[in-house]
XYZ file of C-alpha atoms in Angstrom:
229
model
C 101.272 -4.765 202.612
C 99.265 -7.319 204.473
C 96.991 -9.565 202.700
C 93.335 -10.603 203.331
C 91.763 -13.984 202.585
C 88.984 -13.405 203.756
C 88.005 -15.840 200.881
C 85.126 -17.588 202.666
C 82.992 -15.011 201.401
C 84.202 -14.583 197.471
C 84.360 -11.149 198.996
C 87.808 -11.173 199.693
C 87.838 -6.954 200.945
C 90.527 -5.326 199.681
C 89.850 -1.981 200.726
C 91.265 0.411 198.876
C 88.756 -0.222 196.153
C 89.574 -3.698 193.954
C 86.912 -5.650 193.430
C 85.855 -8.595 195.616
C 87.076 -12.129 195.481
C 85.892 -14.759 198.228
C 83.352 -14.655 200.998
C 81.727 -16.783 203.849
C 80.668 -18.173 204.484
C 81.613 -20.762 203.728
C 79.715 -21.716 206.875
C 79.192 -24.820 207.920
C 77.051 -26.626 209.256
C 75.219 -29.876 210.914
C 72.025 -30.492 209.918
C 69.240 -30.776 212.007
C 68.162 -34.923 211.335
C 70.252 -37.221 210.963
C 70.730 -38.193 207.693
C 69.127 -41.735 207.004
C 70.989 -44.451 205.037
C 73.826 -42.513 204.465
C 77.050 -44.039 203.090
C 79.779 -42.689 200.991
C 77.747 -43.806 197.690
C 74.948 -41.399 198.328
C 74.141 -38.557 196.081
C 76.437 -35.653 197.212
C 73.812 -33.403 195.808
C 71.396 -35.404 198.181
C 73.273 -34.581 201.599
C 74.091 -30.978 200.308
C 70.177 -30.455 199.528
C 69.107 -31.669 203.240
C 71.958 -29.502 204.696
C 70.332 -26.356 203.042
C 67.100 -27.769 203.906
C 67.772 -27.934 207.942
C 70.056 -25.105 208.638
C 68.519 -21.850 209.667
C 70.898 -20.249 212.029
C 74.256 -21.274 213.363
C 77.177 -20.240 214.976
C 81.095 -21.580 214.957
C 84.280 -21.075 215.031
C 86.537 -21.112 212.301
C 90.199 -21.662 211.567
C 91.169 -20.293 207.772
C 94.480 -21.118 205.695
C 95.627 -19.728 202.430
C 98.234 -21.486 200.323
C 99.452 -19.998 196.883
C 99.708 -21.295 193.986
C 102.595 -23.409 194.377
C 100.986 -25.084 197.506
C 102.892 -22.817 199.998
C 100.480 -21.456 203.233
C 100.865 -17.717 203.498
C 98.451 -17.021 205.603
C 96.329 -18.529 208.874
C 94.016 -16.963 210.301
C 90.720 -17.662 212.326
C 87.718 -16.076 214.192
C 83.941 -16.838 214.587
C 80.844 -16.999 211.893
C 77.278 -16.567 212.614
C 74.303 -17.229 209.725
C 70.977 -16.528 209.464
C 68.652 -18.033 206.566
C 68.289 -16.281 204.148
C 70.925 -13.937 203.204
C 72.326 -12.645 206.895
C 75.866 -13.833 207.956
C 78.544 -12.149 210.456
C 81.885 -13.542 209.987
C 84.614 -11.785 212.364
C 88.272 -12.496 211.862
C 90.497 -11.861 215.071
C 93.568 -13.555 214.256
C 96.171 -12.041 212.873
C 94.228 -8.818 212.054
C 90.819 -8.078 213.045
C 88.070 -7.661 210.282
C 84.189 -7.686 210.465
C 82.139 -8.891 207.468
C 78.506 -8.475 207.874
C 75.272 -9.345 205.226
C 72.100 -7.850 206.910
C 70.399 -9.403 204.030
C 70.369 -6.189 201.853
C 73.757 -5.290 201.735
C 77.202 -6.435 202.772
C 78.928 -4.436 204.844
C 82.906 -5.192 204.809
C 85.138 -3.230 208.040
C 89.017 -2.940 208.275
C 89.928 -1.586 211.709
C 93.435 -0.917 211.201
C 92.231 1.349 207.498
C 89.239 2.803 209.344
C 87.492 2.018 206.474
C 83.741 0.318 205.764
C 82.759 -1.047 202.193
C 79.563 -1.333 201.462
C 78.254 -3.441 198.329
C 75.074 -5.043 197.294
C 73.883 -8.314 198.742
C 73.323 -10.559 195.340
C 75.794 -8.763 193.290
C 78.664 -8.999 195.944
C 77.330 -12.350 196.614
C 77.325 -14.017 192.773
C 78.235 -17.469 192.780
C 80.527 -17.488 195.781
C 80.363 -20.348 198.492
C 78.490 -17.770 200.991
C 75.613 -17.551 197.742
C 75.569 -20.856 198.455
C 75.145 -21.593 201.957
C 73.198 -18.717 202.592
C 70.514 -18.890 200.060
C 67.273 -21.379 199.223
C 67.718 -24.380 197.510
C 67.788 -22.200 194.000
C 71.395 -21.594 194.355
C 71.861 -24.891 193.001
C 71.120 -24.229 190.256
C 74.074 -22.025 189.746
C 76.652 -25.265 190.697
C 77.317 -28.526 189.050
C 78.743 -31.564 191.501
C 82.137 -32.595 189.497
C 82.695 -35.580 191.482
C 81.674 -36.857 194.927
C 84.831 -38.998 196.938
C 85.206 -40.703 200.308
C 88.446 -39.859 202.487
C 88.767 -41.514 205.896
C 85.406 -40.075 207.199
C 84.787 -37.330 205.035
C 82.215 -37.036 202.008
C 83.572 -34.815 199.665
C 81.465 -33.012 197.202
C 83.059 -30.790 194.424
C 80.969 -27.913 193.104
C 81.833 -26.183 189.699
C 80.083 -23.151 188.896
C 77.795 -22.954 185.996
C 79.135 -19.915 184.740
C 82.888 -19.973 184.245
C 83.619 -16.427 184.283
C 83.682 -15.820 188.151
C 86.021 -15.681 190.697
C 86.324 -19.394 191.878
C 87.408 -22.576 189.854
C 86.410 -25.468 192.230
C 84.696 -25.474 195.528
C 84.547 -28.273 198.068
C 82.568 -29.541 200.979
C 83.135 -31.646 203.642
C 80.612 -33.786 204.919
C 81.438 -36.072 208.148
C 78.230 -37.550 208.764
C 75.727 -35.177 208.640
C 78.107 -32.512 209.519
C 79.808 -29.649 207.257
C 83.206 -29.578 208.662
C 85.076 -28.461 205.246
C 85.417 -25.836 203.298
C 87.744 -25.466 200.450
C 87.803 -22.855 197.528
C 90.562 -23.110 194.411
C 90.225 -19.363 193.082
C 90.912 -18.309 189.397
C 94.821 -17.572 190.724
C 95.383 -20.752 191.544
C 95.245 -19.916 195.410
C 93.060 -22.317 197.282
C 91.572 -21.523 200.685
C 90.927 -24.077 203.627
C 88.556 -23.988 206.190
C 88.062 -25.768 209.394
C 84.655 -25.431 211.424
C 84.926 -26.055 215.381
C 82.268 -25.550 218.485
C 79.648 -25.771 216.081
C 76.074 -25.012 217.212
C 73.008 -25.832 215.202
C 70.160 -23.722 214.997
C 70.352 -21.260 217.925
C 68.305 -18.457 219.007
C 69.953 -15.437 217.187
C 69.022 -11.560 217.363
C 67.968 -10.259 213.879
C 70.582 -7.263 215.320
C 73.532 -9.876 215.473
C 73.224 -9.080 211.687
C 73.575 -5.280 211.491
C 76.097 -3.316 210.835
C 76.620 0.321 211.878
C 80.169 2.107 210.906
C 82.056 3.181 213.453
C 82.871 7.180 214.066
C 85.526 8.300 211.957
C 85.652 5.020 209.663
C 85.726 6.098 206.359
C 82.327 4.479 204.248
C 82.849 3.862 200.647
C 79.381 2.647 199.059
C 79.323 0.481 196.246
C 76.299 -0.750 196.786
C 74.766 1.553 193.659
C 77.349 0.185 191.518
């Protein structure tokens, strides 16, 4: 059987019921000014605050890879992400299987072409304290994270996020900050897997159709609703 990271998201859809695991959004994003005086001893919590501060819609392209847990990749894949502030996203994989992920700021709605089948699950309780929580939401989602340790590679600020609570799905999760651009995403889950992700063609801010962010299930696609649950 195939397997889905769609671990961006902590909503990793497996969707023949098991519970969720990854989602987006890990988004990324550049933020708006420029920031000021930055150098690789600023406060990572600093350039993470402004970044939530100046993003309110955005749209990118995004290249995904999965390695186990003995550091072997076993799976790429990639596609295009779209957020809107607060709680909307609409993260499409096309590469190597096609899968639609969609938060319309109520609900998440999670689509498997090849199953014909649409899970539906509760906004903040398919969210929790997953990177798309985070990157989604106000400036009160830090609260659920605690920066480990902030370190300079080449041109990259790295900021390491540990959630408060212990008991969820992720271990570790990492930004990437070139400048005062998001370009990095990776997640260490509670297997040991860790998830990288690449941002490209990265636009800041665009005009974006409240619709972009609904999702209707296709005829014939089999809905399962969690959302109750």
């Amino acid at each position: 059987r195939r397997m889905k990271s769609d671990s961006v998201f902590g909503c990793q859809p497996n969707l023949t019921g098991a519970r969720s695991v990854t989602i987006l959004l890990l988004l990324t994003v550049i933020s708006i000014t420029p920031l000021t005086g930055w150098t690789e001893t600023a406060s990572g919590l600093d350039v993470l605050r402004h970044f939530l501060e100046s993003v309110q819609t955005m749209s990118a392209a995004f290249e995904q890879e999965l390695f186990d847990a003995s550091h072997e990749r076993i799976e790429v894949a990639a596609g295009t992400v779209k957020l809107m502030r607060p709680g909307r996203f609409h993260w499409t994989y096309r590469d190597p299987y096609e899968r639609t992920i969609v938060a319309d700021g109520e609900r998440i709605w999670m689509y498997d072409p090849d199953l014909e089948q649409v899970i539906v699950r509760d906004l903040e309780a398919g969210l929790g304290n997953t990177p798309a929580a985070l990157l989604t939401g106000d400036l009160a989602v830090l609260d659920n994270f605690t920066v480990a340790e902030t370190t300079q590679t080449d041109d990259i600020l790295w900021l390491q996020l540990v959630p408060v609570e212990r008991d969820g799905d992720f271990e570790r999760i990492s930004l990437g900050f070139s400048g005062n651009r998001l370009v990095r995403l990776e997640l260490k889950d509670r297997l040991g897997q860790t998830t990288r992700v690449k941002f490209t063609d990265i636009q800041l801010n665009p005009t974006l159709d409240s619709d972009e962010f609904r999702f209707t299930p296709p005829d014939g696609a089999d809905v399962i609703d969690e959302s109750a649950i």
